[in-house]
PDB file of C-alpha atoms in Angstrom:
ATOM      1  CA  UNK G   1     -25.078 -70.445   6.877  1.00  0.00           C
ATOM      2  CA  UNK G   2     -25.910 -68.432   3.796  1.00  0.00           C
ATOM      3  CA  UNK G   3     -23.754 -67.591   1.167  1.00  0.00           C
ATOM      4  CA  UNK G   4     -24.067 -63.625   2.205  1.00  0.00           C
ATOM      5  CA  UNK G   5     -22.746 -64.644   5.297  1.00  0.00           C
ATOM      6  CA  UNK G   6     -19.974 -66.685   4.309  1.00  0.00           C
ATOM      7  CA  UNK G   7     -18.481 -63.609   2.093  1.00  0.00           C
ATOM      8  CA  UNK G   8     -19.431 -61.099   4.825  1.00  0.00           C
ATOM      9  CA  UNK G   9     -17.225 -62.523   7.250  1.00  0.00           C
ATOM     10  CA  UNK G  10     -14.380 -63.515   4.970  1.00  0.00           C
ATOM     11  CA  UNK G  11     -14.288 -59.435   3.889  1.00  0.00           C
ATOM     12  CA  UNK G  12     -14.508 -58.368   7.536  1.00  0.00           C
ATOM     13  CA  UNK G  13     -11.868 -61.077   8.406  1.00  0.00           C
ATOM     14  CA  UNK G  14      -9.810 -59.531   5.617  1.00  0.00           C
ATOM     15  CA  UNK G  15     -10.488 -55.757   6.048  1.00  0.00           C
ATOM     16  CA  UNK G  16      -9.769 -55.989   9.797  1.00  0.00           C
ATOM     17  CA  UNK G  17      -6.246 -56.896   9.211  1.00  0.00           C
ATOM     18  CA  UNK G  18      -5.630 -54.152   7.106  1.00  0.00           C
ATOM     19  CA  UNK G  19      -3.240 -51.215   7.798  1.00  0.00           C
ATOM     20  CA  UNK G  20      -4.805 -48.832   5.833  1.00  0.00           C
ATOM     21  CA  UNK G  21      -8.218 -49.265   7.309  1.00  0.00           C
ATOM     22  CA  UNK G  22      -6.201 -48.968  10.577  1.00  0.00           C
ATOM     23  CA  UNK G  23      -4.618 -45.840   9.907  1.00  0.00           C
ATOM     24  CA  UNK G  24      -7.965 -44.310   9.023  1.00  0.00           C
ATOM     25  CA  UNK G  25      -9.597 -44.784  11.931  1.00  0.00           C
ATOM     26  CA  UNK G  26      -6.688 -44.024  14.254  1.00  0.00           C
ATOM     27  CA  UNK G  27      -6.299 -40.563  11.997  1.00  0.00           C
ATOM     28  CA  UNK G  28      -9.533 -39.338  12.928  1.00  0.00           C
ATOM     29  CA  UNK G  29      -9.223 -40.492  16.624  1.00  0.00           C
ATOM     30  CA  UNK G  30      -6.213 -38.342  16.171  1.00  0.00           C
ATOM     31  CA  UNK G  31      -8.103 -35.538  14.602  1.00  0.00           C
ATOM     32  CA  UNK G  32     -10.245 -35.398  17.215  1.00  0.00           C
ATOM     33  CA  UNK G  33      -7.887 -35.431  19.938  1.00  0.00           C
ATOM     34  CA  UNK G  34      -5.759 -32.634  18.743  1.00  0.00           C
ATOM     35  CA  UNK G  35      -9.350 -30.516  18.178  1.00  0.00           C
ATOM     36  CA  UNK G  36      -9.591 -31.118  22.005  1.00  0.00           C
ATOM     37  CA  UNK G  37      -5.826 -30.546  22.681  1.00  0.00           C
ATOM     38  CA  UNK G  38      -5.704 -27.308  21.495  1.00  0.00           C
ATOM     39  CA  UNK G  39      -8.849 -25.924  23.360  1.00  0.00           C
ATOM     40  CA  UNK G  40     -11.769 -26.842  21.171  1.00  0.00           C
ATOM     41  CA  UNK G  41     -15.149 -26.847  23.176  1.00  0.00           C
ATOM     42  CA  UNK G  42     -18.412 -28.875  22.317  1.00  0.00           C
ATOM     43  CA  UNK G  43     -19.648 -27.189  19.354  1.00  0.00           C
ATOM     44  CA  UNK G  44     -16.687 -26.338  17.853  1.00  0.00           C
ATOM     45  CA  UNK G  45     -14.837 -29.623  18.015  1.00  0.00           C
ATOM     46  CA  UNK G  46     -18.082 -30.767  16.046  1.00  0.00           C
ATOM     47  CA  UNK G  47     -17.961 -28.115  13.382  1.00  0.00           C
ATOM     48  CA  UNK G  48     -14.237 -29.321  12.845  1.00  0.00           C
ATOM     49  CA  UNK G  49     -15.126 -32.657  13.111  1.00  0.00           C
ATOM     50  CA  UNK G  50     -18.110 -32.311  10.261  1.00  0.00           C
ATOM     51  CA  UNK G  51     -15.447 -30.055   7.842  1.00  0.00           C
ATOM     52  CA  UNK G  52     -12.806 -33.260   8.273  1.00  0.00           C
ATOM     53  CA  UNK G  53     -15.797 -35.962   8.178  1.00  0.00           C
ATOM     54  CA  UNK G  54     -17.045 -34.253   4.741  1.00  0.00           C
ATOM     55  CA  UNK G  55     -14.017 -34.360   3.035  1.00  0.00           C
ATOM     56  CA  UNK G  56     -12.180 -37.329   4.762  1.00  0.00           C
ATOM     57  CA  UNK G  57     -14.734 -39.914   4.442  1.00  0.00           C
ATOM     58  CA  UNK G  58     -16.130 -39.828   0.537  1.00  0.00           C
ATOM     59  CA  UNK G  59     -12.152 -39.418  -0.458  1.00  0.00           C
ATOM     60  CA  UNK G  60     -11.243 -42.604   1.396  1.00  0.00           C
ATOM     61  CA  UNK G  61     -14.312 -44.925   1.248  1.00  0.00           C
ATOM     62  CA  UNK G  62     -13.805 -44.106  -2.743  1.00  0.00           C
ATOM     63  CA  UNK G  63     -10.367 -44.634  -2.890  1.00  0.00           C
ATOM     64  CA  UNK G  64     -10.052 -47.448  -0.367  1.00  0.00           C
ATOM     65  CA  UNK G  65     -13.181 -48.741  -2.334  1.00  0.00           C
ATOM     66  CA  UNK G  66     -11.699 -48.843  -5.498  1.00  0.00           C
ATOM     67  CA  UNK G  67      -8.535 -50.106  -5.026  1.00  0.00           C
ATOM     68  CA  UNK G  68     -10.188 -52.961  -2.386  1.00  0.00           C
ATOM     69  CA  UNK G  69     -12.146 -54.551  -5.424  1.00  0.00           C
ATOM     70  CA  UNK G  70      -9.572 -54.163  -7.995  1.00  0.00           C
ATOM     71  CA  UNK G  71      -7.408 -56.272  -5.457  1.00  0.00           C
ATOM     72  CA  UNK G  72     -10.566 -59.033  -4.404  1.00  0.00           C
ATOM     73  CA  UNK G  73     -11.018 -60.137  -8.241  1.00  0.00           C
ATOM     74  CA  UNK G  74      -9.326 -63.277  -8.314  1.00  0.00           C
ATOM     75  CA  UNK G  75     -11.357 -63.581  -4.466  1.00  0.00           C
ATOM     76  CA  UNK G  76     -14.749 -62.353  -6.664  1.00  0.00           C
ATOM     77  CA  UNK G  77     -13.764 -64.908  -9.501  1.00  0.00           C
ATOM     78  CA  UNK G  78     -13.282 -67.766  -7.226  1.00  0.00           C
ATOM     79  CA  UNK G  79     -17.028 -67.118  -5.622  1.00  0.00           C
ATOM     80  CA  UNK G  80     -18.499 -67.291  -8.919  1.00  0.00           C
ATOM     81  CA  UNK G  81     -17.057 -70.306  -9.494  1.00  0.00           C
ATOM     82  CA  UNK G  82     -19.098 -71.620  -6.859  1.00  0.00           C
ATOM     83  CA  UNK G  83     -22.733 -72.233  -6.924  1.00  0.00           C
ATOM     84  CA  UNK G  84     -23.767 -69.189  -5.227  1.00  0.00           C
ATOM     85  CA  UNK G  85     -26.670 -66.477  -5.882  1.00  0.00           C
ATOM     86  CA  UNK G  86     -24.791 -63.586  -7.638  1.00  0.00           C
ATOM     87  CA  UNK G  87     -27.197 -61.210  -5.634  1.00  0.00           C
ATOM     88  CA  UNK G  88     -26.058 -63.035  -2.295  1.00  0.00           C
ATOM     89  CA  UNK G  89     -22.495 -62.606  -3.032  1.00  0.00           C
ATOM     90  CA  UNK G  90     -22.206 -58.608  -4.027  1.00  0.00           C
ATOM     91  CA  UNK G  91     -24.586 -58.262  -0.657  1.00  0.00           C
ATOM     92  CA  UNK G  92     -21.682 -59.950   1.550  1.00  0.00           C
ATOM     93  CA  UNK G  93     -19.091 -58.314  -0.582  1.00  0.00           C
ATOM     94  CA  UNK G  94     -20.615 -54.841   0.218  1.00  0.00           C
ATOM     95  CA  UNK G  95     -21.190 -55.370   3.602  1.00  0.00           C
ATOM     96  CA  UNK G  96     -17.471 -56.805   3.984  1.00  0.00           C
ATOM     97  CA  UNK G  97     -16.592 -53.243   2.548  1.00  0.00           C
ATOM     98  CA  UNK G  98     -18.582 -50.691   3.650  1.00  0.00           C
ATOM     99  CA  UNK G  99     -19.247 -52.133   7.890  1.00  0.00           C
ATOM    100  CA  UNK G 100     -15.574 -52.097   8.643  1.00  0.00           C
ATOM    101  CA  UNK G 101     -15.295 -48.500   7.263  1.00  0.00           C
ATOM    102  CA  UNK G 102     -18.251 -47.162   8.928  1.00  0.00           C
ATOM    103  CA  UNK G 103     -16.898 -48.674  12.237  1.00  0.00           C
ATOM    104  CA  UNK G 104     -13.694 -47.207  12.039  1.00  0.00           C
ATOM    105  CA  UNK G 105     -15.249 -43.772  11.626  1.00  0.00           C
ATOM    106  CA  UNK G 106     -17.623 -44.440  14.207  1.00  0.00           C
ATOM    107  CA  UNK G 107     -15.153 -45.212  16.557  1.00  0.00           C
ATOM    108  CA  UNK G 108     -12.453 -43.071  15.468  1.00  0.00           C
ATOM    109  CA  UNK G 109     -14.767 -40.115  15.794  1.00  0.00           C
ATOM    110  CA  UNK G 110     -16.560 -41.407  18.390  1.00  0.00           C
ATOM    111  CA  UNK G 111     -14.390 -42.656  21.218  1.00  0.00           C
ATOM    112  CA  UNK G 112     -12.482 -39.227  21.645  1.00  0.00           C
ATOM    113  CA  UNK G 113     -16.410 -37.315  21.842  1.00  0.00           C
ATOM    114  CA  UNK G 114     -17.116 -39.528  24.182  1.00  0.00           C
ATOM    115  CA  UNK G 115     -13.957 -39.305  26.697  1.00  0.00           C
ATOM    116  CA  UNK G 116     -14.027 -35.790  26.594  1.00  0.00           C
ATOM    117  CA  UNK G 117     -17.634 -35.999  27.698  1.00  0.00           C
ATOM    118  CA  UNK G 118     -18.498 -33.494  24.644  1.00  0.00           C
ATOM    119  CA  UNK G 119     -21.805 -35.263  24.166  1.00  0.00           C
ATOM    120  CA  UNK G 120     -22.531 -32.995  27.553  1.00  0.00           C
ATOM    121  CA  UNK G 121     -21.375 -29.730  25.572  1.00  0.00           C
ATOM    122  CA  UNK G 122     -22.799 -30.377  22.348  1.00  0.00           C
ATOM    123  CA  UNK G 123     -26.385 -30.880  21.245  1.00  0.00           C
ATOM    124  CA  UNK G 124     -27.240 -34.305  21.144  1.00  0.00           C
ATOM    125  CA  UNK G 125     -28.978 -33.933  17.672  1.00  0.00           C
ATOM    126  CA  UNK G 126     -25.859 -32.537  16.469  1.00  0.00           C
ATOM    127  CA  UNK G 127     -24.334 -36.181  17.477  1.00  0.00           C
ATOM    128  CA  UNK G 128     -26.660 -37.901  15.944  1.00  0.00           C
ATOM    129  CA  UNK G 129     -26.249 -36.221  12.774  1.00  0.00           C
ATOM    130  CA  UNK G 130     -22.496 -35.766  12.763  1.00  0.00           C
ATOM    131  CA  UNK G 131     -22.635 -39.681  13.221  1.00  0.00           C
ATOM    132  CA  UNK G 132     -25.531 -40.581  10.605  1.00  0.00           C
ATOM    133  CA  UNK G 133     -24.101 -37.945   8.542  1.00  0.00           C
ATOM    134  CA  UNK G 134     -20.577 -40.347   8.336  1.00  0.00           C
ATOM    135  CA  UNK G 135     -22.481 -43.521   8.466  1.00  0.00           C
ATOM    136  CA  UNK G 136     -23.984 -42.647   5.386  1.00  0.00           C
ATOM    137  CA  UNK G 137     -21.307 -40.511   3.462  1.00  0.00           C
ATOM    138  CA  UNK G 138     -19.370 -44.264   3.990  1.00  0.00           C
ATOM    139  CA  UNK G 139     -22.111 -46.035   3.045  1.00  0.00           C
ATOM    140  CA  UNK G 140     -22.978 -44.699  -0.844  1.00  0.00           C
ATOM    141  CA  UNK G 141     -19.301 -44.027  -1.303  1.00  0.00           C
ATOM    142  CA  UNK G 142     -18.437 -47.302  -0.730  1.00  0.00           C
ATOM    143  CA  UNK G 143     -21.273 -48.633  -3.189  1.00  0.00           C
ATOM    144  CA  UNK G 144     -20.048 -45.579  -5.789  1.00  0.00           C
ATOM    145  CA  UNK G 145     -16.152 -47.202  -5.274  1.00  0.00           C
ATOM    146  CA  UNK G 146     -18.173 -50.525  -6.406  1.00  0.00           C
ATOM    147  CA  UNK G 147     -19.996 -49.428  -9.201  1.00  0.00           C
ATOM    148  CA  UNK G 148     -16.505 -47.279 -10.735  1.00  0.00           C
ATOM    149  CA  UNK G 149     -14.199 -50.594 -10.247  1.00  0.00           C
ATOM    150  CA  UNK G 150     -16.836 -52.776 -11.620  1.00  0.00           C
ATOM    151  CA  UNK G 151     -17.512 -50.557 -14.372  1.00  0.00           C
ATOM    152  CA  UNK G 152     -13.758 -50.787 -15.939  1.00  0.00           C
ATOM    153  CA  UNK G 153     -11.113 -52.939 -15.384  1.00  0.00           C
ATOM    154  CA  UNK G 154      -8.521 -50.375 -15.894  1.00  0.00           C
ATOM    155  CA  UNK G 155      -7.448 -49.355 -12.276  1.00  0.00           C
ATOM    156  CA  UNK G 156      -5.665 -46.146 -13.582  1.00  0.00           C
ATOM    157  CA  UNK G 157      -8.998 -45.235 -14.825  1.00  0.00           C
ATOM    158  CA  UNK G 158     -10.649 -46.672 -12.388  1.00  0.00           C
ATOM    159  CA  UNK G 159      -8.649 -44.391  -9.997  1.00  0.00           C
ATOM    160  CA  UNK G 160      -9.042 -41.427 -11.973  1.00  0.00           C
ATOM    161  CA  UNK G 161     -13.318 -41.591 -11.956  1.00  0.00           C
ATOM    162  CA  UNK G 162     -13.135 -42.319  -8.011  1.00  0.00           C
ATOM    163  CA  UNK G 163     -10.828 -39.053  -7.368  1.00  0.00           C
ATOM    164  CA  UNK G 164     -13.177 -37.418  -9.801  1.00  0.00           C
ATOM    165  CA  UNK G 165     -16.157 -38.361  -8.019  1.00  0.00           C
ATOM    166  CA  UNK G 166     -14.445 -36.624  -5.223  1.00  0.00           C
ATOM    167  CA  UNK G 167     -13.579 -33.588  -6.886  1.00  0.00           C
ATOM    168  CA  UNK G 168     -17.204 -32.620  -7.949  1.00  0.00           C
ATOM    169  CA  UNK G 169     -18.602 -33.424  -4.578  1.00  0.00           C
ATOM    170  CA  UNK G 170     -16.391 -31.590  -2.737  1.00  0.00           C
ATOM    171  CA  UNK G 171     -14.513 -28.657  -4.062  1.00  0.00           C
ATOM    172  CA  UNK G 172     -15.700 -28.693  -7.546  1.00  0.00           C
ATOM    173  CA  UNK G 173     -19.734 -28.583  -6.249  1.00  0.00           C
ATOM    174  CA  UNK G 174     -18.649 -25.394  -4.161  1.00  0.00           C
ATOM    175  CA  UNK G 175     -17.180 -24.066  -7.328  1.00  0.00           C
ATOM    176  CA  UNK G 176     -20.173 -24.399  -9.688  1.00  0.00           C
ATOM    177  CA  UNK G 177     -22.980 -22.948  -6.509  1.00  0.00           C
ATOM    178  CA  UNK G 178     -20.680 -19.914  -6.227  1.00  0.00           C
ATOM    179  CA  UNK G 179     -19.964 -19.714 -10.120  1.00  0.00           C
ATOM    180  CA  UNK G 180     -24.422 -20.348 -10.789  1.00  0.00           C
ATOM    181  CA  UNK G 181     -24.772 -17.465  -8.141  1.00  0.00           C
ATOM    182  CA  UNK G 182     -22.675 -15.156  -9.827  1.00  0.00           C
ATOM    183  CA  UNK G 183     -23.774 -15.883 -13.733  1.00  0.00           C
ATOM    184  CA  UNK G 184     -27.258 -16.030 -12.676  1.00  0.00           C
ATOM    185  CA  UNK G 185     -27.799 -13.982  -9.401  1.00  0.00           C
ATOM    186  CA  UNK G 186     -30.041 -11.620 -10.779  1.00  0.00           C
ATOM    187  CA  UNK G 187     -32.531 -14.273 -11.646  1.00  0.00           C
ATOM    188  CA  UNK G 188     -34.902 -16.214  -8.898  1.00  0.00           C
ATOM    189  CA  UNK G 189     -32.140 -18.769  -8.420  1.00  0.00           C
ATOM    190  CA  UNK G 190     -33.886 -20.925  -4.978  1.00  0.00           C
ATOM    191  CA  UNK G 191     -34.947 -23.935  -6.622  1.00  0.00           C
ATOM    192  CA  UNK G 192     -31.969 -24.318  -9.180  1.00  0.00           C
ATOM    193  CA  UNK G 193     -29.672 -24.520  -5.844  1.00  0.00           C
ATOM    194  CA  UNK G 194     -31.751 -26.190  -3.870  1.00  0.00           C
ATOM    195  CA  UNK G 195     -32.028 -28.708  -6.258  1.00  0.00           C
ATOM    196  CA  UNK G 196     -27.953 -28.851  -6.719  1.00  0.00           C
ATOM    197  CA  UNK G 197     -27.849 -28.728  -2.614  1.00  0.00           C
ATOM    198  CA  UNK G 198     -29.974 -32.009  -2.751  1.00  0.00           C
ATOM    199  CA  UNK G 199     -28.262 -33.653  -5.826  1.00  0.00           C
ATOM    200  CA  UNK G 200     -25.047 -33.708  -3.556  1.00  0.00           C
ATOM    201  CA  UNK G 201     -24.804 -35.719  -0.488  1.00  0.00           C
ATOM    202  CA  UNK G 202     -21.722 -33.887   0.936  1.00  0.00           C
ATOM    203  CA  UNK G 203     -23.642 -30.812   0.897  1.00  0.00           C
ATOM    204  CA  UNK G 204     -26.706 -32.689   2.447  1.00  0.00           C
ATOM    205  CA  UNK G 205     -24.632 -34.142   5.127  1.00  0.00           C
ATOM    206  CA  UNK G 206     -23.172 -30.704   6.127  1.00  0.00           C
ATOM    207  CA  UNK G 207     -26.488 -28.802   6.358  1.00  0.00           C
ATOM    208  CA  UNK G 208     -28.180 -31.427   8.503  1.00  0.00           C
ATOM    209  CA  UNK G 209     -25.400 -31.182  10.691  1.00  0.00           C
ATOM    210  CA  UNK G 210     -25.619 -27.255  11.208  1.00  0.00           C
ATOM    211  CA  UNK G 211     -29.247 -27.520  11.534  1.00  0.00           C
ATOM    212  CA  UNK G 212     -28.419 -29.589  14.628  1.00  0.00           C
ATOM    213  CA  UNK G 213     -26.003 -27.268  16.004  1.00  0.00           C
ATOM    214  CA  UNK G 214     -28.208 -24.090  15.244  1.00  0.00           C
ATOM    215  CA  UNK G 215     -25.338 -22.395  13.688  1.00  0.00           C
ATOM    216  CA  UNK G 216     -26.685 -19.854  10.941  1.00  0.00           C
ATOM    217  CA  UNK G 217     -23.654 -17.873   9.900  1.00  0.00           C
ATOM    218  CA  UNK G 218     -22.197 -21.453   8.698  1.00  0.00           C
ATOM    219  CA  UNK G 219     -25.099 -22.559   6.474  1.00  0.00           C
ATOM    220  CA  UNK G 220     -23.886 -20.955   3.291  1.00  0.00           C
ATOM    221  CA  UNK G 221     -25.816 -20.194   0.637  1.00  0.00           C
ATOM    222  CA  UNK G 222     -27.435 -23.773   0.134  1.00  0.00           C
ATOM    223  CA  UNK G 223     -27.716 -24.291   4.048  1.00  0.00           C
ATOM    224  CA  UNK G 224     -29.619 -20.747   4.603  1.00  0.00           C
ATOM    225  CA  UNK G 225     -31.918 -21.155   1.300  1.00  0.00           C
ATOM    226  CA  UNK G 226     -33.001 -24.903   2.706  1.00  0.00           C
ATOM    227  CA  UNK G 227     -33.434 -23.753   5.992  1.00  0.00           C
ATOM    228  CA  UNK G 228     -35.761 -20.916   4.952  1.00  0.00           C
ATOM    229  CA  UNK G 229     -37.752 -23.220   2.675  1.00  0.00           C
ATOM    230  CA  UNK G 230     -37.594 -26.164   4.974  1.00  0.00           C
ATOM    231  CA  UNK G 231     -38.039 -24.539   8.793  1.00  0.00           C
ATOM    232  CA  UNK G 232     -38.587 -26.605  12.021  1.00  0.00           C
ATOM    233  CA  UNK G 233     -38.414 -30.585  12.220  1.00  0.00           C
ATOM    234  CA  UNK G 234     -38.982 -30.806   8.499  1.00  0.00           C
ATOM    235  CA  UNK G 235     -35.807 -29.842   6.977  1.00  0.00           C
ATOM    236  CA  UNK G 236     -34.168 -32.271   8.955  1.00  0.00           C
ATOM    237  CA  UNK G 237     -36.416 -34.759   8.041  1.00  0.00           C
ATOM    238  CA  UNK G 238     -36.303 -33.900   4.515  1.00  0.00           C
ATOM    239  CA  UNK G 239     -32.145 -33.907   4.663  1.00  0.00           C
ATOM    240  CA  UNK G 240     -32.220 -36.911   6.310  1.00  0.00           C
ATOM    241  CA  UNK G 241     -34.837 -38.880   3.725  1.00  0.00           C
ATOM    242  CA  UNK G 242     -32.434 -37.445   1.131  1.00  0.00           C
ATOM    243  CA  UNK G 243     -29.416 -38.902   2.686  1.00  0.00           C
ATOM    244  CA  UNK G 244     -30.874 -41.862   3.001  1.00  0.00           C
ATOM    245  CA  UNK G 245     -31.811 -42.022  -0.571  1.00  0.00           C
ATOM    246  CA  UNK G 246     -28.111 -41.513  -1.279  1.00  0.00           C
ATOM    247  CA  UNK G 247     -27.209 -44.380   0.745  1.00  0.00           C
ATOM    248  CA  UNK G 248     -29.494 -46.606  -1.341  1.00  0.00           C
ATOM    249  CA  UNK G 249     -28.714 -45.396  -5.512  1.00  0.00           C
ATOM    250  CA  UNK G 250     -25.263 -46.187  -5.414  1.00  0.00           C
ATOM    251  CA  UNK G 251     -25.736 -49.652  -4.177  1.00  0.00           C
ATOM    252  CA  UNK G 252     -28.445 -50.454  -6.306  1.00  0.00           C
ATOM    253  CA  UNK G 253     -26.165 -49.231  -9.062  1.00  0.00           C
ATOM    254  CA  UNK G 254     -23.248 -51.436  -8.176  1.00  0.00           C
ATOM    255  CA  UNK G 255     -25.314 -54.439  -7.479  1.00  0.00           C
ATOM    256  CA  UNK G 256     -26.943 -54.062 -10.597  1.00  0.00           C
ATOM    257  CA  UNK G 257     -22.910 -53.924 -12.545  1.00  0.00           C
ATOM    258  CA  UNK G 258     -22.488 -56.722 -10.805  1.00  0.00           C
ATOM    259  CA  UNK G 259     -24.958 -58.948 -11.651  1.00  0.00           C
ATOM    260  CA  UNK G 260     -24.707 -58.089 -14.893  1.00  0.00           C
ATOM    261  CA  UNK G 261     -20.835 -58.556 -15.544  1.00  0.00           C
ATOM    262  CA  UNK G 262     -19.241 -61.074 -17.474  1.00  0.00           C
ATOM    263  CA  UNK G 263     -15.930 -62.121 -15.254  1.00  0.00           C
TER     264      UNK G 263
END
């Protein structure tokens, strides 16, 4: 058994005992089941779902992240003591971090969809996206969380760049599109936001998850502008490639910290 292995199944071991991790997955089940509860349909149990998913999931894979390898050093210490591949050891590390998270979301989101049977209501490329859409939000988060805690071993800072992170993804990016528009609106202003649209994967998540559900009037400015420039199968293509891409930075980032660092 490799050494990827070894560390991969020691972090799930670990992670799958934790509360927190617990808690997160049970609180979107929860989510879910009080969309349903209080007479949400197909569609708009997804919409709900994707505006909980978007800013749920980067806050807690950073967070969790962050605080999860501040906590495994003298565990990340010990390994390098060994005489394992550096590059083998940040794979099963990441793994260990990132596939328990993903799984709670997938189930947490998932199980409720499907006893409600509102995989029957909803499109099914909606599903697929709402789920990718999480998959991957987890997944570069997660290697982000990895690249901040590796990057300073002060966890107040440490903290303070993953909540940042946040911030500009989230409520901060929404901020600056509405601020460009309304410096700049009289200028031809499509490729300056599509360009921001693209350089965040919160935004790229939420348009590809619209697109599935056909829903125009929730687009935004971002979602409408890509949609026009990018019409049939190819925007979601395109979104998709780009959240893809997303998944794959970060982690090259953080595996590169790590290989590099002096412990």
């Amino acid at each position: 058994m490799n050494a990827t292995v070894l560390v991969l199944r020691a972090g799930i071991r670990d992670l799958a005992r934790n509360r927190w991790l617990l808690a997160y997955g049970l609180g979107l089940a929860a989510v879910a089941e009080l969309l349903f509860v209080f007479g949400g349909a197909g569609n708009q149990v997804v919409l709900s779902l994707l505006n909980a998913t978007l800013l749920l999931v980067p806050l807690v894979a950073l967070v969790f992240g962050t605080m999860h390898v501040y906590a495994s050093r003298e565990f990340i210490e010990l390994l390098l003591a060994q005489p394992l591949p550096r590059a083998a050891v940040f794979t099963g590390l990441y793994l260990g971090l990132s596939l328990p998270l993903a799984a709670a979301f997938l189930l947490g989101v998932g199980v409720p969809l499907m006893l409600h049977g509102a995989a029957a209501e909803a499109p099914a490329a909606a599903l697929v996206a709402l789920a990718l859409s999480g998959t991957v939000l987890t997944i570069a988060f997660s290697a982000l969380a990895m690249a901040i805690a590796l990057g300073s071993d002060d966890r107040l800072r440490g903290m303070a760049l993953a909540l940042g992170a946040w911030f500009l993804c989230t409520i901060g990016y929404d901020g600056a599109v509405l601020g460009v528009v309304a410096v700049l609106g009289d200028w031809p202003l499509e490729r300056t936001l599509l360009a921001l649209m693209l350089g965040n994967p919160v935004d790229v998540a939420r348009v590809l998850v619209l697109t599935g559900l056909d829903t125009a009037a929730m687009l935004g400015y971002t979602g409408a502008l890509f949609r026009r420039a990018f019409s049939g199968a190819t925007g979601p293509v395109l979104a998709s490639t780009v959240l893809l891409l997303w998944a794959t930075l970060p982690i090259l980032l953080a595996r590169r910290r790590f290989v590099r660092r002096d412990f």
